[in-house]
Amino acid sequence: MTTAPGGLAIQTVRTLLVLGASGDLAARLLLPALGQLLTVEPVRRLRLVGAGSESWDADAWRDRLRTSFGEPNAHGAAVDDLLATTTYQQADLTTDEGLRSVLATCEPPTAIYFALPPAIAVKVCAALERIGTPEGTVLALEKPFGSDEASARRLNDQLLRIVGENQVHRVDHFLGRTTVLNLLGARFANRVLEPLWSSEHIDRIDIVYDEELALENRARYYDHAGALVDMIQSHLLQVLAFVAMEPPATTSEADLRDAKGTVLRATSVWGGDPVASSRRARYTAGRVGDRDIPAYVDEPGVDPANDTETLAEVTLTVANWRWAGVPFTLRSGKALGMRRREIMVTFRPAQHVPVGLEGEAPPDVLHVALAPECILLELNMNGPGDPDTLSREVMRADFDPGRLDAYGEVLRGVLDGDPSLSIRGDTAEECWRILEPVLAAWRSGAVPLEDYPAGSSGPSEWRTGTDVGLIPLADGAARFPAPTSGAGA
Ligand code: NDP
């Protein structure tokens, strides 16, 4: 990677080849992120080649791009340049001929972005191995990476026969989220949080990603993945790694990814018991906000026999000096009544509250919200106007959302040849290793598939643990209130 005056990176990649450019990910996330990146960093000059299943001509492709670029309002010379030179090709990308003819239109070095269903991506990798890639090719693969530890290892072996490890970007866009990146500063750039960041002061950590969205026509993928693979195996384990890692010496690719790898190697199912440490459920018909939601099993494309869970919860241990005895509970689900996207750190109770101070002293809680990006610290203090009474106060700091969305951050890494925000091969395998006992227990039926009405907070008997420290909000819809003017911690 080279750097322009002002510290702006200049990409080493000349062509971005999007395989599966006709698909949902490309339209909704990847291409808008590209438009935003070119707008924010117009120094980039990039050719975009799209390939997919649709038989679009040049005009239809440009229309598709303009629609995707519309949302971030992409504009400027780099965007115009890209729109003038971009091409699209319909091809069966699993065949040698299809792939060869698309690659022939790319000016190397090329970043090949697999915006394809995972099973197709594996076949395309096999074709790439057969036909070879030009010098400097970079590969970007989406989650899920493999379908278990063994298949992830096979895919890693195959990728390494095509390019080197640092040319493989196993994308997890949660790593581009401002909050996740800001965890490094919040933890390691002050002397306040990190000295408390261990089992000595922390009782439990919950990483929660509850969505109000239901299936939204994604049965083809989701009905085979479910909440555990879709969210916890990938995104939430990556967040755990940032929360629990030891301080890296630098934010370089090697230091950061070593620190993540080390902590994930120490992570496993709580008590070695996947049945006692995991729960799964599926939504029945209900109402989320003003929308009627059908039961999951009645959504188009769903096969009830798959027993796919739409809400998953797993408790893990990080068996090292810092974290022994602290449960990490990861939970994610769809069609829930309240959107909650946060890391919740619950501290141990105060050792002794002076006699004479009246009132409850529940555990202090740090909420690191993933969206909107902010930190809230709930502390017990003296009550306003009455120094003898305890009260719960909240300190809040809002993060700037940054100039780029999460996908923009990740895409920048791919184009700059900087894999710091990508998942390293060994880590991709570890994430399967951690959850495989749970997947096996669920497959065997040892963990019952429970029900919850869409619009609820999950099965009623689950309302423990992660509800500790919840700040009651009147509307219930937004977990974190908008900042009042001048708000800050
Ligand atoms: P899609 O099912 O929409 O597939 C992507 C595109 O690839 C479709 O246009 C599809 O065409 C096309 N395609 C399939 N097979 C071939 C082939 N042999 N040759 C050429 N084109 C082909 O997937 P998504 O876009 O939803 O997801 C892509 C990847 O991104 C997946 O790994 C997913 O897990 C990941 N992801 C997706 C997110 C999302 O919100 N969609 C979010 C985060 C990650 P056709 O429809 O005709 O089959």
Coordinates of C-alpha atoms and ligand atoms in Angstrom, one line a residue:
M1 CA 0.0 0.0 0.0
T2 CA 1.3 3.5 -0.8
T3 CA 0.2 6.7 0.9
A4 CA -0.7 10.1 -0.6
P5 CA 0.0 13.4 1.1
G6 CA -2.4 13.7 4.0
G7 CA -2.2 10.1 4.8
L8 CA -4.7 9.0 2.2
A9 CA -4.1 5.5 1.0
I10 CA -3.9 4.8 -2.7
Q11 CA -5.1 1.4 -3.8
T12 CA -2.9 -1.2 -5.3
V13 CA -5.9 -2.8 -7.1
R14 CA -6.8 -1.6 -10.5
T15 CA -10.0 -3.6 -11.1
L16 CA -12.7 -4.6 -8.8
L17 CA -14.4 -7.7 -10.2
V18 CA -17.7 -8.4 -8.4
L19 CA -18.9 -12.0 -8.9
G20 CA -22.6 -12.1 -8.2
A21 CA -23.1 -8.5 -9.1
S22 CA -26.7 -9.3 -9.9
G23 CA -27.4 -10.3 -6.3
D24 CA -28.7 -8.8 -3.1
L25 CA -25.5 -8.2 -1.3
A26 CA -24.0 -6.4 -4.3
A27 CA -27.1 -4.1 -4.7
R28 CA -27.8 -3.3 -1.1
L29 CA -24.4 -3.2 0.6
L30 CA -21.3 -3.6 -1.6
L31 CA -22.0 -1.3 -4.5
P32 CA -23.4 1.5 -2.2
A33 CA -20.2 1.1 -0.2
L34 CA -18.1 1.4 -3.3
G35 CA -19.9 4.6 -4.3
Q36 CA -19.4 6.1 -0.9
L37 CA -15.7 5.1 -0.9
L38 CA -15.1 6.8 -4.2
T39 CA -16.9 9.9 -3.1
V40 CA -15.0 10.2 0.2
E41 CA -11.6 9.3 -1.4
P42 CA -11.8 10.5 -4.9
V43 CA -8.0 9.9 -5.4
R44 CA -9.0 6.4 -6.3
R45 CA -9.3 5.4 -9.9
L46 CA -10.8 2.0 -10.3
R47 CA -12.4 -0.2 -13.0
L48 CA -15.4 -2.1 -12.0
V49 CA -16.4 -5.3 -13.7
G50 CA -19.6 -7.0 -12.8
A51 CA -20.5 -10.6 -13.5
G52 CA -23.6 -12.5 -12.6
S53 CA -26.7 -14.4 -13.6
E54 CA -28.8 -11.6 -15.1
S55 CA -28.6 -10.9 -18.8
W56 CA -28.1 -7.1 -18.4
D57 CA -26.8 -4.9 -21.2
A58 CA -24.5 -1.9 -20.5
D59 CA -27.4 0.5 -19.8
A60 CA -29.2 -1.9 -17.4
W61 CA -25.9 -2.4 -15.5
R62 CA -25.3 1.3 -15.2
D63 CA -28.9 1.9 -14.1
R64 CA -28.3 -0.7 -11.4
L65 CA -25.2 1.0 -10.3
R66 CA -26.8 4.4 -10.2
T67 CA -29.5 3.0 -8.0
S68 CA -27.0 1.5 -5.7
F69 CA -24.9 4.7 -5.7
G70 CA -28.1 6.8 -5.0
E71 CA -28.4 5.9 -1.4
P72 CA -25.0 7.2 -0.3
N73 CA -25.4 10.0 -2.9
A74 CA -22.1 9.0 -4.6
H75 CA -20.7 11.7 -6.8
G76 CA -17.5 13.2 -8.1
A77 CA -14.8 12.5 -10.7
A78 CA -13.9 9.0 -9.5
V79 CA -17.6 8.0 -9.6
D80 CA -18.1 9.4 -13.0
D81 CA -14.9 7.8 -14.2
L82 CA -16.0 4.4 -12.9
L83 CA -19.5 4.7 -14.5
A84 CA -17.9 5.6 -17.8
T85 CA -15.6 2.5 -17.9
T86 CA -17.5 -0.2 -16.1
T87 CA -18.7 -3.4 -17.8
Y88 CA -20.9 -6.3 -17.0
Q89 CA -21.0 -9.8 -18.2
Q90 CA -23.5 -12.6 -17.8
A91 CA -21.7 -15.9 -17.1
D92 CA -21.9 -19.1 -15.3
L93 CA -19.0 -18.4 -13.0
T94 CA -18.6 -22.0 -11.8
T95 CA -17.3 -22.9 -15.3
D96 CA -13.7 -22.4 -16.5
E97 CA -14.9 -20.7 -19.7
G98 CA -17.3 -18.4 -17.9
L99 CA -14.7 -17.3 -15.3
R100 CA -11.9 -17.0 -17.9
S101 CA -13.9 -14.8 -20.2
V102 CA -14.7 -12.5 -17.3
L103 CA -11.1 -12.3 -16.0
A104 CA -10.0 -11.5 -19.5
T105 CA -11.8 -8.1 -19.2
C106 CA -10.0 -7.2 -16.0
E107 CA -6.9 -5.1 -15.9
P108 CA -4.6 -6.6 -13.2
P109 CA -4.1 -6.3 -10.3
T110 CA -7.6 -7.4 -9.7
A111 CA -9.7 -7.8 -6.5
I112 CA -12.2 -10.6 -7.0
Y113 CA -15.1 -10.1 -4.6
F114 CA -17.3 -13.2 -4.2
A115 CA -20.8 -11.7 -3.7
L116 CA -22.1 -15.2 -4.4
P117 CA -24.0 -17.9 -2.4
P118 CA -21.3 -19.7 -0.3
A119 CA -21.7 -23.1 -2.1
I120 CA -21.2 -21.3 -5.5
A121 CA -18.2 -19.4 -4.2
V122 CA -16.5 -22.8 -3.3
K123 CA -17.1 -24.0 -6.9
V124 CA -15.7 -20.7 -8.3
C125 CA -12.6 -21.1 -6.2
A126 CA -12.1 -24.6 -7.7
A127 CA -12.4 -23.1 -11.1
L128 CA -9.9 -20.3 -10.2
E129 CA -7.4 -22.9 -9.0
R130 CA -7.7 -24.7 -12.4
I131 CA -7.4 -21.6 -14.6
G132 CA -5.0 -19.6 -12.4
T133 CA -5.0 -15.9 -11.5
P134 CA -2.8 -13.0 -12.7
E135 CA -0.1 -11.7 -10.4
G136 CA -1.3 -9.5 -7.5
T137 CA -4.9 -10.9 -7.5
V138 CA -6.7 -10.3 -4.2
L139 CA -9.7 -12.5 -3.2
A140 CA -12.6 -11.3 -0.9
L141 CA -14.9 -13.9 0.4
E142 CA -18.1 -13.4 2.3
K143 CA -19.5 -15.2 5.4
P144 CA -20.3 -17.9 6.1
F145 CA -16.7 -19.1 5.4
G146 CA -17.3 -22.9 5.0
S147 CA -20.0 -24.8 6.7
D148 CA -17.9 -26.4 9.5
E149 CA -14.3 -26.5 10.7
A150 CA -13.3 -29.2 8.1
S151 CA -14.8 -27.4 5.1
A152 CA -13.3 -24.1 6.3
R153 CA -9.9 -25.8 6.4
R154 CA -10.4 -27.3 2.9
L155 CA -11.4 -23.9 1.6
N156 CA -8.4 -22.3 3.3
D157 CA -6.1 -24.9 1.7
Q158 CA -7.6 -24.2 -1.7
L159 CA -7.3 -20.4 -1.4
L160 CA -3.7 -20.7 -0.4
R161 CA -3.0 -22.7 -3.6
I162 CA -4.4 -19.7 -5.5
V163 CA -2.9 -16.7 -3.6
G164 CA -1.0 -15.9 -0.4
E165 CA -2.8 -15.5 3.0
N166 CA -2.5 -11.8 3.0
Q167 CA -4.2 -11.6 -0.4
V168 CA -7.3 -13.4 1.1
H169 CA -9.9 -11.2 2.7
R170 CA -12.4 -13.1 4.6
V171 CA -14.9 -10.4 5.0
D172 CA -16.9 -9.6 8.1
H173 CA -18.3 -6.2 7.9
F174 CA -18.9 -6.0 11.6
L175 CA -15.1 -5.4 11.8
G176 CA -15.7 -2.2 9.9
R177 CA -18.3 -0.9 12.3
T178 CA -17.2 2.3 14.0
T179 CA -18.0 0.9 17.5
V180 CA -15.9 -2.2 17.0
L181 CA -12.9 -0.2 15.8
N182 CA -13.4 2.3 18.6
L183 CA -13.2 -0.4 21.2
L184 CA -9.5 -0.3 20.6
G185 CA -9.3 3.3 21.7
A186 CA -11.9 3.0 24.5
R187 CA -10.0 0.0 26.0
F188 CA -6.4 0.8 25.3
A189 CA -6.0 4.6 25.0
N190 CA -6.9 5.6 28.6
R191 CA -6.3 4.3 32.1
V192 CA -9.9 4.1 33.1
L193 CA -11.4 1.1 31.5
E194 CA -8.6 -1.4 30.9
P195 CA -7.5 -1.7 34.6
L196 CA -11.1 -2.9 35.3
W197 CA -11.3 -5.1 32.2
S198 CA -11.0 -8.6 33.8
S199 CA -12.7 -11.2 36.0
E200 CA -11.6 -9.2 39.0
H201 CA -14.1 -6.5 38.3
I202 CA -16.4 -7.9 35.6
D203 CA -19.1 -10.3 36.3
R204 CA -20.4 -11.1 32.9
I205 CA -20.4 -9.9 29.3
D206 CA -23.4 -10.0 26.9
I207 CA -23.1 -9.4 23.2
V208 CA -26.6 -8.9 21.8
Y209 CA -27.8 -8.3 18.3
D210 CA -31.6 -8.4 18.3
E211 CA -33.3 -7.2 15.2
E212 CA -36.9 -6.1 14.5
L213 CA -36.5 -7.3 10.9
A214 CA -37.9 -10.7 10.1
L215 CA -36.9 -12.9 7.2
E216 CA -37.2 -10.3 4.5
N217 CA -37.3 -12.8 1.6
R218 CA -33.9 -14.3 2.5
A219 CA -35.1 -17.9 3.0
R220 CA -32.8 -19.3 0.3
Y221 CA -29.8 -18.5 2.4
Y222 CA -31.2 -18.1 5.9
D223 CA -33.3 -21.2 6.1
H224 CA -30.0 -23.2 5.8
A225 CA -28.0 -21.0 8.1
G226 CA -30.2 -19.9 11.0
A227 CA -29.3 -17.3 13.6
L228 CA -26.3 -19.2 15.1
V229 CA -24.4 -19.4 11.8
D230 CA -25.7 -16.2 10.3
M231 CA -24.8 -13.9 13.3
I232 CA -23.0 -15.6 16.1
Q233 CA -20.5 -17.9 14.3
S234 CA -19.3 -14.9 12.3
H235 CA -20.1 -11.4 13.5
L236 CA -20.5 -11.8 17.2
L237 CA -17.5 -14.0 17.7
Q238 CA -15.5 -11.2 16.0
V239 CA -16.9 -8.7 18.4
L240 CA -16.0 -11.0 21.3
A241 CA -12.4 -11.1 20.0
F242 CA -12.2 -7.3 20.2
V243 CA -13.8 -7.1 23.6
A244 CA -11.6 -9.8 25.1
M245 CA -8.3 -9.6 23.3
E246 CA -5.0 -8.7 25.1
P247 CA -3.6 -5.3 24.2
P248 CA -1.9 -5.4 20.8
A249 CA 1.4 -3.5 20.5
T250 CA 0.2 -1.9 17.2
T251 CA -2.9 -1.9 15.0
S252 CA -0.9 -3.6 12.3
E253 CA -2.4 -6.6 10.5
A254 CA -0.1 -9.0 12.3
D255 CA -0.5 -7.7 15.9
L256 CA -4.3 -7.2 15.6
R257 CA -4.9 -10.6 14.0
D258 CA -2.5 -12.4 16.4
A259 CA -4.4 -10.9 19.4
K260 CA -7.8 -11.9 18.0
G261 CA -6.5 -15.4 17.1
T262 CA -5.1 -15.9 20.6
V263 CA -8.3 -15.0 22.4
L264 CA -10.5 -17.1 20.1
R265 CA -8.2 -20.1 20.6
A266 CA -9.0 -19.8 24.4
T267 CA -12.7 -19.6 23.8
S268 CA -15.1 -22.6 24.1
V269 CA -18.6 -23.5 25.2
W270 CA -19.3 -22.6 28.8
G271 CA -18.6 -25.6 31.1
G272 CA -17.9 -27.8 28.0
D273 CA -21.7 -28.4 28.0
P274 CA -23.4 -27.2 24.7
V275 CA -26.8 -28.4 25.9
A276 CA -26.8 -26.4 29.1
S277 CA -25.1 -23.4 27.5
S278 CA -27.3 -22.8 24.4
R279 CA -30.9 -22.0 23.6
R280 CA -32.7 -21.7 20.3
A281 CA -36.1 -20.5 19.3
R282 CA -38.2 -19.6 16.2
Y283 CA -40.8 -16.9 15.8
T284 CA -44.5 -17.5 15.4
A285 CA -46.9 -15.0 14.0
G286 CA -47.0 -11.7 15.6
R287 CA -46.7 -8.0 15.2
V288 CA -43.5 -5.9 15.1
G289 CA -44.3 -2.2 15.3
D290 CA -47.1 -1.6 12.8
R291 CA -46.3 -4.7 10.7
D292 CA -48.0 -8.1 10.9
I293 CA -45.4 -10.8 10.7
P294 CA -46.3 -14.4 9.6
A295 CA -44.9 -17.3 11.5
Y296 CA -41.4 -18.1 10.3
V297 CA -42.5 -21.5 9.0
D298 CA -45.1 -19.7 6.8
E299 CA -42.6 -17.3 5.2
P300 CA -42.1 -18.0 1.5
G301 CA -39.3 -20.5 0.8
V302 CA -39.0 -21.9 4.3
D303 CA -38.9 -25.6 4.8
P304 CA -40.3 -26.3 8.4
A305 CA -38.4 -29.6 8.4
N306 CA -35.1 -27.6 8.5
D307 CA -35.9 -26.6 12.1
T308 CA -34.1 -23.3 11.5
E309 CA -33.8 -21.1 14.6
T310 CA -34.4 -17.4 14.3
L311 CA -33.1 -16.6 17.8
A312 CA -30.0 -18.2 19.2
E313 CA -28.1 -17.7 22.4
V314 CA -24.8 -19.3 23.5
T315 CA -22.7 -18.8 26.6
L316 CA -18.9 -19.1 26.1
T317 CA -15.9 -19.1 28.3
V318 CA -12.6 -17.5 27.5
A319 CA -10.3 -19.7 29.5
N320 CA -7.3 -17.5 30.2
W321 CA -5.9 -15.5 33.2
R322 CA -8.0 -12.4 32.4
W323 CA -11.3 -14.0 31.8
A324 CA -11.6 -17.3 33.7
G325 CA -15.0 -17.5 35.3
V326 CA -16.6 -14.7 33.3
P327 CA -19.5 -15.9 31.1
F328 CA -19.7 -14.3 27.6
T329 CA -23.3 -14.7 26.3
L330 CA -23.8 -14.1 22.6
R331 CA -27.4 -13.7 21.4
S332 CA -29.0 -12.7 18.2
G333 CA -32.5 -13.0 16.7
K334 CA -35.0 -11.8 14.2
A335 CA -38.6 -10.4 14.5
L336 CA -38.0 -9.2 18.1
G337 CA -40.0 -6.3 19.6
M338 CA -37.0 -4.2 20.5
R339 CA -33.9 -3.5 18.5
R340 CA -30.9 -4.1 20.7
R341 CA -27.4 -4.1 19.3
E342 CA -24.9 -3.8 22.1
I343 CA -22.0 -5.2 24.1
M344 CA -23.1 -5.1 27.7
V345 CA -20.4 -5.3 30.4
T346 CA -21.8 -6.0 33.9
F347 CA -19.5 -5.2 36.7
R348 CA -19.3 -7.0 40.0
P349 CA -21.2 -5.3 42.9
A350 CA -19.4 -2.6 44.9
Q351 CA -17.4 -4.3 47.7
H352 CA -19.1 -2.3 50.4
V353 CA -21.7 0.5 50.2
P354 CA -21.4 2.8 53.2
V355 CA -24.0 2.2 55.8
G356 CA -26.3 5.3 55.8
L357 CA -26.7 5.4 52.0
E358 CA -30.2 4.2 51.2
G359 CA -31.5 2.4 48.2
E360 CA -30.5 -0.3 45.8
A361 CA -27.0 -0.6 44.4
P362 CA -27.4 -2.9 41.3
P363 CA -24.2 -3.8 39.4
D364 CA -22.7 -1.0 37.3
V365 CA -23.1 -1.6 33.6
L366 CA -21.2 -0.4 30.6
H367 CA -23.2 -0.5 27.3
V368 CA -21.3 -0.3 24.1
A369 CA -23.9 0.2 21.5
L370 CA -23.2 -1.1 18.0
A371 CA -25.9 1.1 16.4
P372 CA -26.3 3.9 17.0
E373 CA -22.6 4.1 18.0
C374 CA -22.3 5.2 21.6
I375 CA -21.2 4.2 25.0
L376 CA -23.4 4.4 28.1
L377 CA -22.1 3.9 31.6
E378 CA -24.8 3.2 34.2
L379 CA -23.4 3.9 37.7
N380 CA -24.8 4.0 41.2
M381 CA -24.3 7.5 42.7
N382 CA -25.9 9.8 45.2
G383 CA -29.4 10.8 44.3
P384 CA -30.0 14.4 43.1
G385 CA -30.9 16.6 46.0
D386 CA -30.6 13.9 48.6
P387 CA -27.1 12.8 49.4
D388 CA -28.3 9.9 51.5
T389 CA -30.2 8.2 48.8
L390 CA -28.6 6.2 46.0
S391 CA -29.6 6.8 42.4
R392 CA -28.8 5.3 39.0
E393 CA -27.0 7.8 36.7
V394 CA -26.0 7.4 33.1
M395 CA -22.9 8.9 31.4
R396 CA -23.0 8.9 27.7
A397 CA -20.4 9.4 24.9
D398 CA -21.4 9.3 21.2
F399 CA -19.0 8.1 18.6
D400 CA -18.8 9.8 15.3
P401 CA -20.2 7.3 12.8
G402 CA -17.1 7.9 10.6
R403 CA -17.0 8.9 6.9
L404 CA -17.5 5.3 5.7
D405 CA -20.1 2.7 6.5
A406 CA -18.9 -0.7 7.7
Y407 CA -18.8 -2.2 4.2
G408 CA -16.9 0.9 3.0
E409 CA -14.2 0.3 5.6
V410 CA -13.9 -3.3 4.7
L411 CA -13.8 -2.6 1.0
R412 CA -11.1 0.0 1.5
G413 CA -9.0 -2.8 3.1
V414 CA -9.6 -5.1 0.2
L415 CA -8.6 -2.4 -2.4
D416 CA -5.6 -1.2 -0.4
G417 CA -4.3 -4.8 0.1
D418 CA -4.6 -4.3 3.9
P419 CA -6.1 -7.4 5.6
S420 CA -6.2 -6.0 9.1
L421 CA -10.0 -6.0 9.1
S422 CA -10.3 -9.4 7.5
I423 CA -10.5 -12.7 9.3
R424 CA -7.3 -14.7 9.1
G425 CA -7.6 -18.3 7.9
D426 CA -6.8 -19.9 11.3
T427 CA -9.4 -17.7 13.0
A428 CA -12.1 -18.6 10.5
E429 CA -11.5 -22.3 11.4
E430 CA -11.5 -21.4 15.2
C431 CA -14.9 -19.8 14.9
W432 CA -16.4 -23.1 13.6
R433 CA -14.4 -25.1 16.2
I434 CA -15.9 -23.0 19.0
L435 CA -19.5 -23.6 18.0
E436 CA -19.4 -27.1 16.5
P437 CA -20.5 -28.7 19.8
V438 CA -23.5 -26.5 19.8
L439 CA -24.4 -27.2 16.2
A440 CA -24.1 -30.9 16.9
A441 CA -26.3 -30.7 20.0
W442 CA -28.9 -28.8 18.0
R443 CA -28.8 -31.3 15.1
S444 CA -29.3 -34.2 17.5
G445 CA -32.4 -32.5 19.0
A446 CA -30.8 -32.3 22.5
V447 CA -31.7 -28.6 22.7
P448 CA -35.4 -28.0 22.1
L449 CA -36.5 -25.5 19.5
E450 CA -38.7 -23.1 21.4
D451 CA -41.2 -20.6 20.1
Y452 CA -41.7 -16.8 20.6
P453 CA -44.3 -14.5 19.1
A454 CA -42.9 -12.1 16.6
G455 CA -42.7 -8.7 18.3
S456 CA -41.9 -10.2 21.8
S457 CA -38.5 -10.2 23.5
G458 CA -38.1 -14.0 22.9
P459 CA -39.4 -17.0 24.9
S460 CA -40.7 -15.7 28.3
E461 CA -38.5 -17.9 30.3
W462 CA -35.4 -16.5 28.6
R463 CA -35.8 -13.1 30.3
T464 CA -32.9 -13.5 32.6
G465 CA -29.3 -12.6 32.4
T466 CA -29.2 -10.2 29.4
D467 CA -31.9 -8.1 31.0
V468 CA -29.7 -7.2 33.9
G469 CA -29.0 -3.4 33.8
L470 CA -31.5 -2.6 31.1
I471 CA -32.3 1.1 31.1
P472 CA -36.1 1.3 30.9
L473 CA -37.2 3.3 27.9
A474 CA -40.7 4.4 27.3
D475 CA -41.0 3.5 23.7
G476 CA -39.2 0.2 23.8
A477 CA -38.3 0.5 20.2
A478 CA -35.0 2.2 20.4
R479 CA -32.6 0.8 22.9
F480 CA -30.6 4.0 23.1
P481 CA -32.3 7.4 23.1
A482 CA -31.0 10.0 20.7
P483 CA -28.4 12.3 22.3
T484 CA -29.7 15.5 23.8
S485 CA -27.9 18.6 22.5
G486 CA -24.5 18.8 24.1
A487 CA -24.7 15.3 25.5
G488 CA -21.4 13.6 26.3
A489 CA -19.8 11.6 29.0
Ligands
NDP1 P1 -27.7 -14.2 -3.8 O1 -28.4 -15.4 -3.6 O2 -28.5 -13.0 -4.1 O3 -26.6 -14.5 -5.0 C1 -25.8 -13.5 -5.5 C2 -25.9 -13.5 -7.0 O4 -25.1 -14.5 -7.6 C3 -27.3 -13.7 -7.6 O5 -27.6 -12.7 -8.6 C4 -27.2 -15.1 -8.2 O6 -28.0 -15.3 -9.3 C5 -25.8 -15.1 -8.7 N1 -25.3 -16.4 -9.0 C6 -25.5 -17.6 -8.3 N2 -24.9 -18.6 -8.9 C7 -24.2 -18.1 -10.0 C8 -23.3 -18.6 -11.0 N3 -23.0 -19.9 -11.1 N4 -22.9 -17.8 -11.9 C9 -23.2 -16.5 -11.9 N5 -23.9 -15.9 -11.0 C10 -24.5 -16.7 -10.0 O7 -26.7 -13.9 -2.6 P2 -26.5 -12.6 -1.7 O8 -26.2 -11.5 -2.6 O9 -27.6 -12.4 -0.7 O10 -25.2 -13.0 -0.8 C11 -24.0 -13.2 -1.3 C12 -23.0 -13.5 -0.2 O11 -22.9 -12.4 0.7 C13 -23.4 -14.8 0.6 O12 -22.2 -15.4 1.0 C14 -24.1 -14.1 1.9 O13 -24.0 -15.0 3.0 C15 -23.2 -12.9 2.0 N6 -23.9 -11.8 2.7 C16 -25.1 -11.4 2.2 C17 -25.8 -10.4 2.9 C18 -27.1 -9.8 2.3 O14 -27.7 -9.0 3.0 N7 -27.6 -10.3 1.2 C19 -25.2 -9.7 4.1 C20 -23.9 -10.2 4.5 C21 -23.3 -11.2 3.8 P3 -29.5 -16.1 -9.1 O15 -30.3 -15.2 -8.2 O16 -30.0 -16.2 -10.5 O17 -29.1 -17.4 -8.5

